[in-house]
Amino acid sequence: AVIQAARAIAVGDASVALAGGVESMTRAPYVLPKSDRPFPAGHTEMYSTTLGWRMVNPAMDPQWTIPLGESAELIADKHGITREQQDEYALGSHHKAARAQADGLFDAELAPVPVPRRKGDPVDFAADECVRPDASLEAMAKLGPSFRQTDGTVTAGNASPLNDGAAALLLVDEEGLRATGREPLARVS
């Protein structure tokens, strides 16, 4: 989206462009696989697309159906990344994110989302919920593997969590920048 917006500005199609994206893993659909024969009879298994490929098709090469967690396992195998190294990196990431939240480093970049309640006023939700400030190596070590049950190293503690999120970026040319009256944060080139 950012590349398309920058291109539109570069060729003169726009002076101001808003580029954005959304991911909603909690709303990932279930899909039916493409049948290997017309008019199949019997039970067809549905697949959750939360952790895997969106379009299950027996005619496609299975290399395209590797879930993100299994990809992490393959990369760890290839580069000799141990479970302990993954846990240490994840712990550092959680602690840095918790410090950044506590210090308000991203407050200006977060847009609160009002969440309605059955009773009372909506509650503004404006924090990343996957940050675990109380995470510890001891707690992470107790977690079992999530993708390979026998020799897996990727766990719920060191893998990317299932979350929803959205982001948007306002891009402008010189004319658009003057119209906003703001200082630019970066240049896309």
Short mmCIF file of C-alpha atoms in Angstrom, two decimals:
data_model
loop_
_atom_site.label_atom_id
_atom_site.label_comp_id
_atom_site.label_asym_id
_atom_site.label_seq_id
_atom_site.Cartn_x
_atom_site.Cartn_y
_atom_site.Cartn_z
CA ALA A 1 0.00 0.00 0.00
CA VAL A 2 2.83 2.40 0.84
CA ILE A 3 4.57 1.67 -2.46
CA GLN A 4 1.36 2.25 -4.41
CA ALA A 5 0.69 5.52 -2.56
CA ALA A 6 4.28 6.72 -3.10
CA ARG A 7 4.06 5.80 -6.78
CA ALA A 8 0.78 7.73 -7.18
CA ILE A 9 2.44 10.79 -5.67
CA ALA A 10 5.64 10.36 -7.71
CA VAL A 11 3.78 10.26 -11.05
CA GLY A 12 1.48 13.15 -10.13
CA ASP A 13 -1.73 11.17 -9.67
CA ALA A 14 -2.05 12.38 -6.07
CA SER A 15 -0.71 15.04 -3.75
CA VAL A 16 -1.90 13.27 -0.59
CA ALA A 17 -2.40 9.53 -0.12
CA LEU A 18 -3.33 7.36 2.84
CA ALA A 19 -1.84 3.86 2.82
CA GLY A 20 -2.96 1.27 5.32
CA GLY A 21 -3.52 -2.32 6.17
CA VAL A 22 -5.39 -4.54 8.60
CA GLU A 23 -4.85 -8.01 9.97
CA SER A 24 -7.51 -9.77 11.98
CA MET A 25 -6.30 -13.20 13.00
CA THR A 26 -9.22 -13.63 15.38
CA ARG A 27 -11.55 -13.42 12.37
CA ALA A 28 -9.59 -15.77 10.09
CA PRO A 29 -12.08 -17.85 8.11
CA TYR A 30 -12.48 -21.57 7.87
CA VAL A 31 -12.15 -22.84 4.31
CA LEU A 32 -13.11 -25.96 2.41
CA PRO A 33 -10.36 -27.55 0.35
CA LYS A 34 -10.69 -27.72 -3.42
CA SER A 35 -11.96 -31.18 -4.25
CA ASP A 36 -9.82 -33.49 -6.35
CA ARG A 37 -12.98 -34.64 -8.19
CA PRO A 38 -16.22 -33.01 -9.28
CA PHE A 39 -19.27 -33.36 -7.03
CA PRO A 40 -17.58 -35.03 -4.06
CA ALA A 41 -19.74 -37.06 -1.72
CA GLY A 42 -19.32 -37.49 1.99
CA HIS A 43 -17.72 -35.42 4.69
CA THR A 44 -15.38 -32.59 3.71
CA GLU A 45 -13.00 -31.34 6.38
CA MET A 46 -12.87 -27.60 7.02
CA TYR A 47 -9.51 -25.93 7.68
CA SER A 48 -8.79 -23.00 9.97
CA THR A 49 -6.73 -20.38 8.17
CA THR A 50 -5.46 -18.76 11.37
CA LEU A 51 -2.07 -20.47 11.25
CA GLY A 52 -1.86 -21.59 7.66
CA TRP A 53 -2.47 -20.87 4.04
CA ARG A 54 -5.79 -19.32 3.03
CA MET A 55 -6.60 -21.52 0.04
CA VAL A 56 -6.17 -25.24 0.60
CA ASN A 57 -5.75 -26.91 -2.81
CA PRO A 58 -4.45 -30.47 -3.32
CA ALA A 59 -3.15 -29.50 -6.78
CA MET A 60 -0.78 -26.90 -5.32
CA ASP A 61 2.74 -27.69 -4.20
CA PRO A 62 2.62 -28.29 -0.43
CA GLN A 63 5.58 -25.91 0.05
CA TRP A 64 3.08 -23.06 -0.10
CA THR A 65 1.05 -24.41 2.80
CA ILE A 66 3.69 -24.10 5.52
CA PRO A 67 2.28 -22.21 8.52
CA LEU A 68 4.34 -19.40 10.00
CA GLY A 69 5.22 -21.43 13.09
CA GLU A 70 6.51 -24.33 11.03
CA SER A 71 8.51 -21.85 8.94
CA ALA A 72 10.11 -20.65 12.18
CA GLU A 73 10.98 -24.26 13.03
CA LEU A 74 12.60 -24.76 9.61
CA ILE A 75 14.64 -21.56 9.94
CA ALA A 76 15.76 -22.56 13.45
CA ASP A 77 16.86 -25.95 12.06
CA LYS A 78 18.72 -24.41 9.14
CA HIS A 79 20.60 -21.84 11.21
CA GLY A 80 21.06 -23.82 14.41
CA ILE A 81 18.95 -21.47 16.53
CA THR A 82 18.23 -23.15 19.85
CA ARG A 83 15.10 -23.01 21.96
CA GLU A 84 17.05 -21.13 24.62
CA GLN A 85 18.19 -18.50 22.10
CA GLN A 86 14.61 -18.04 20.91
CA ASP A 87 13.35 -17.69 24.48
CA GLU A 88 16.07 -15.13 25.34
CA TYR A 89 15.28 -13.08 22.25
CA ALA A 90 11.53 -13.20 22.93
CA LEU A 91 12.06 -12.22 26.57
CA GLY A 92 14.16 -9.23 25.53
CA SER A 93 11.50 -8.23 23.03
CA HIS A 94 8.74 -8.38 25.67
CA HIS A 95 10.78 -6.35 28.15
CA LYS A 96 11.69 -3.69 25.55
CA ALA A 97 8.06 -3.42 24.46
CA ALA A 98 6.88 -3.16 28.08
CA ARG A 99 9.42 -0.39 28.75
CA ALA A 100 8.33 1.46 25.60
CA GLN A 101 4.67 1.20 26.67
CA ALA A 102 5.43 2.36 30.22
CA ASP A 103 7.48 5.30 28.89
CA GLY A 104 4.75 6.22 26.40
CA LEU A 105 7.14 6.03 23.44
CA PHE A 106 4.38 5.15 20.97
CA ASP A 107 1.43 6.97 22.53
CA ALA A 108 1.38 9.57 19.74
CA GLU A 109 1.22 6.79 17.15
CA LEU A 110 -1.60 4.77 18.70
CA ALA A 111 -5.23 5.59 18.04
CA PRO A 112 -7.51 4.44 20.87
CA VAL A 113 -10.38 2.20 19.80
CA PRO A 114 -13.57 2.57 21.87
CA VAL A 115 -14.82 -0.86 22.93
CA PRO A 116 -18.52 -0.93 23.85
CA ARG A 117 -19.64 -2.60 27.06
CA ARG A 118 -23.03 -4.01 27.99
CA LYS A 119 -23.32 -1.53 30.82
CA GLY A 120 -21.57 1.78 31.07
CA ASP A 121 -19.54 3.87 28.71
CA PRO A 122 -17.17 2.35 26.16
CA VAL A 123 -13.61 1.69 27.27
CA ASP A 124 -10.79 3.09 25.14
CA PHE A 125 -8.42 0.34 24.10
CA ALA A 126 -5.00 1.76 23.21
CA ALA A 127 -2.30 -0.77 24.07
CA ASP A 128 -0.72 -3.78 22.47
CA GLU A 129 -2.18 -6.69 24.41
CA CYS A 130 0.47 -9.27 23.54
CA VAL A 131 3.24 -7.59 25.55
CA ARG A 132 4.04 -9.65 28.64
CA PRO A 133 6.02 -7.44 31.04
CA ASP A 134 6.18 -10.22 33.64
CA ALA A 135 7.62 -12.81 31.23
CA SER A 136 10.59 -14.81 32.51
CA LEU A 137 12.94 -17.41 31.09
CA GLU A 138 11.76 -19.83 33.77
CA ALA A 139 8.12 -19.48 32.72
CA MET A 140 9.01 -19.72 29.02
CA ALA A 141 11.04 -22.88 29.61
CA LYS A 142 7.91 -24.62 30.97
CA LEU A 143 5.97 -24.08 27.73
CA GLY A 144 5.69 -27.00 25.34
CA PRO A 145 6.33 -26.74 21.60
CA SER A 146 3.44 -25.41 19.54
CA PHE A 147 4.14 -26.80 16.07
CA ARG A 148 6.37 -29.88 16.40
CA GLN A 149 5.40 -31.89 19.43
CA THR A 150 8.54 -34.04 19.67
CA ASP A 151 11.49 -31.82 18.71
CA GLY A 152 9.93 -28.38 18.38
CA THR A 153 11.53 -25.18 19.64
CA VAL A 154 8.79 -22.66 18.80
CA THR A 155 6.36 -22.11 21.68
CA ALA A 156 3.57 -19.75 22.65
CA GLY A 157 6.22 -17.82 24.57
CA ASN A 158 8.67 -17.18 21.74
CA ALA A 159 6.38 -17.13 18.69
CA SER A 160 4.49 -14.18 17.34
CA PRO A 161 1.06 -14.08 19.00
CA LEU A 162 -2.35 -14.19 17.36
CA ASN A 163 -3.50 -10.58 17.30
CA ASP A 164 -5.54 -8.09 15.38
CA GLY A 165 -4.09 -4.80 14.26
CA ALA A 166 -4.17 -2.01 11.76
CA ALA A 167 -1.81 0.69 10.58
CA ALA A 168 -2.03 3.70 8.31
CA LEU A 169 0.54 6.08 6.90
CA LEU A 170 -0.15 9.49 5.40
CA LEU A 171 2.06 10.28 2.41
CA VAL A 172 2.27 13.73 0.85
CA ASP A 173 4.24 15.63 -1.77
CA GLU A 174 5.65 19.12 -1.13
CA GLU A 175 2.27 20.72 -1.82
CA GLY A 176 0.47 18.26 0.44
CA LEU A 177 3.08 18.81 3.16
CA ARG A 178 2.49 22.57 3.08
CA ALA A 179 -1.26 21.95 3.34
CA THR A 180 -0.82 19.86 6.50
CA GLY A 181 1.39 22.44 8.20
CA ARG A 182 3.40 19.62 9.79
CA GLU A 183 7.02 18.56 9.77
CA PRO A 184 7.73 15.34 7.84
CA LEU A 185 8.75 12.27 9.83
CA ALA A 186 10.47 10.46 6.97
CA ARG A 187 11.05 10.47 3.22
CA VAL A 188 10.00 7.66 0.89
CA SER A 189 12.38 7.39 -2.03
#
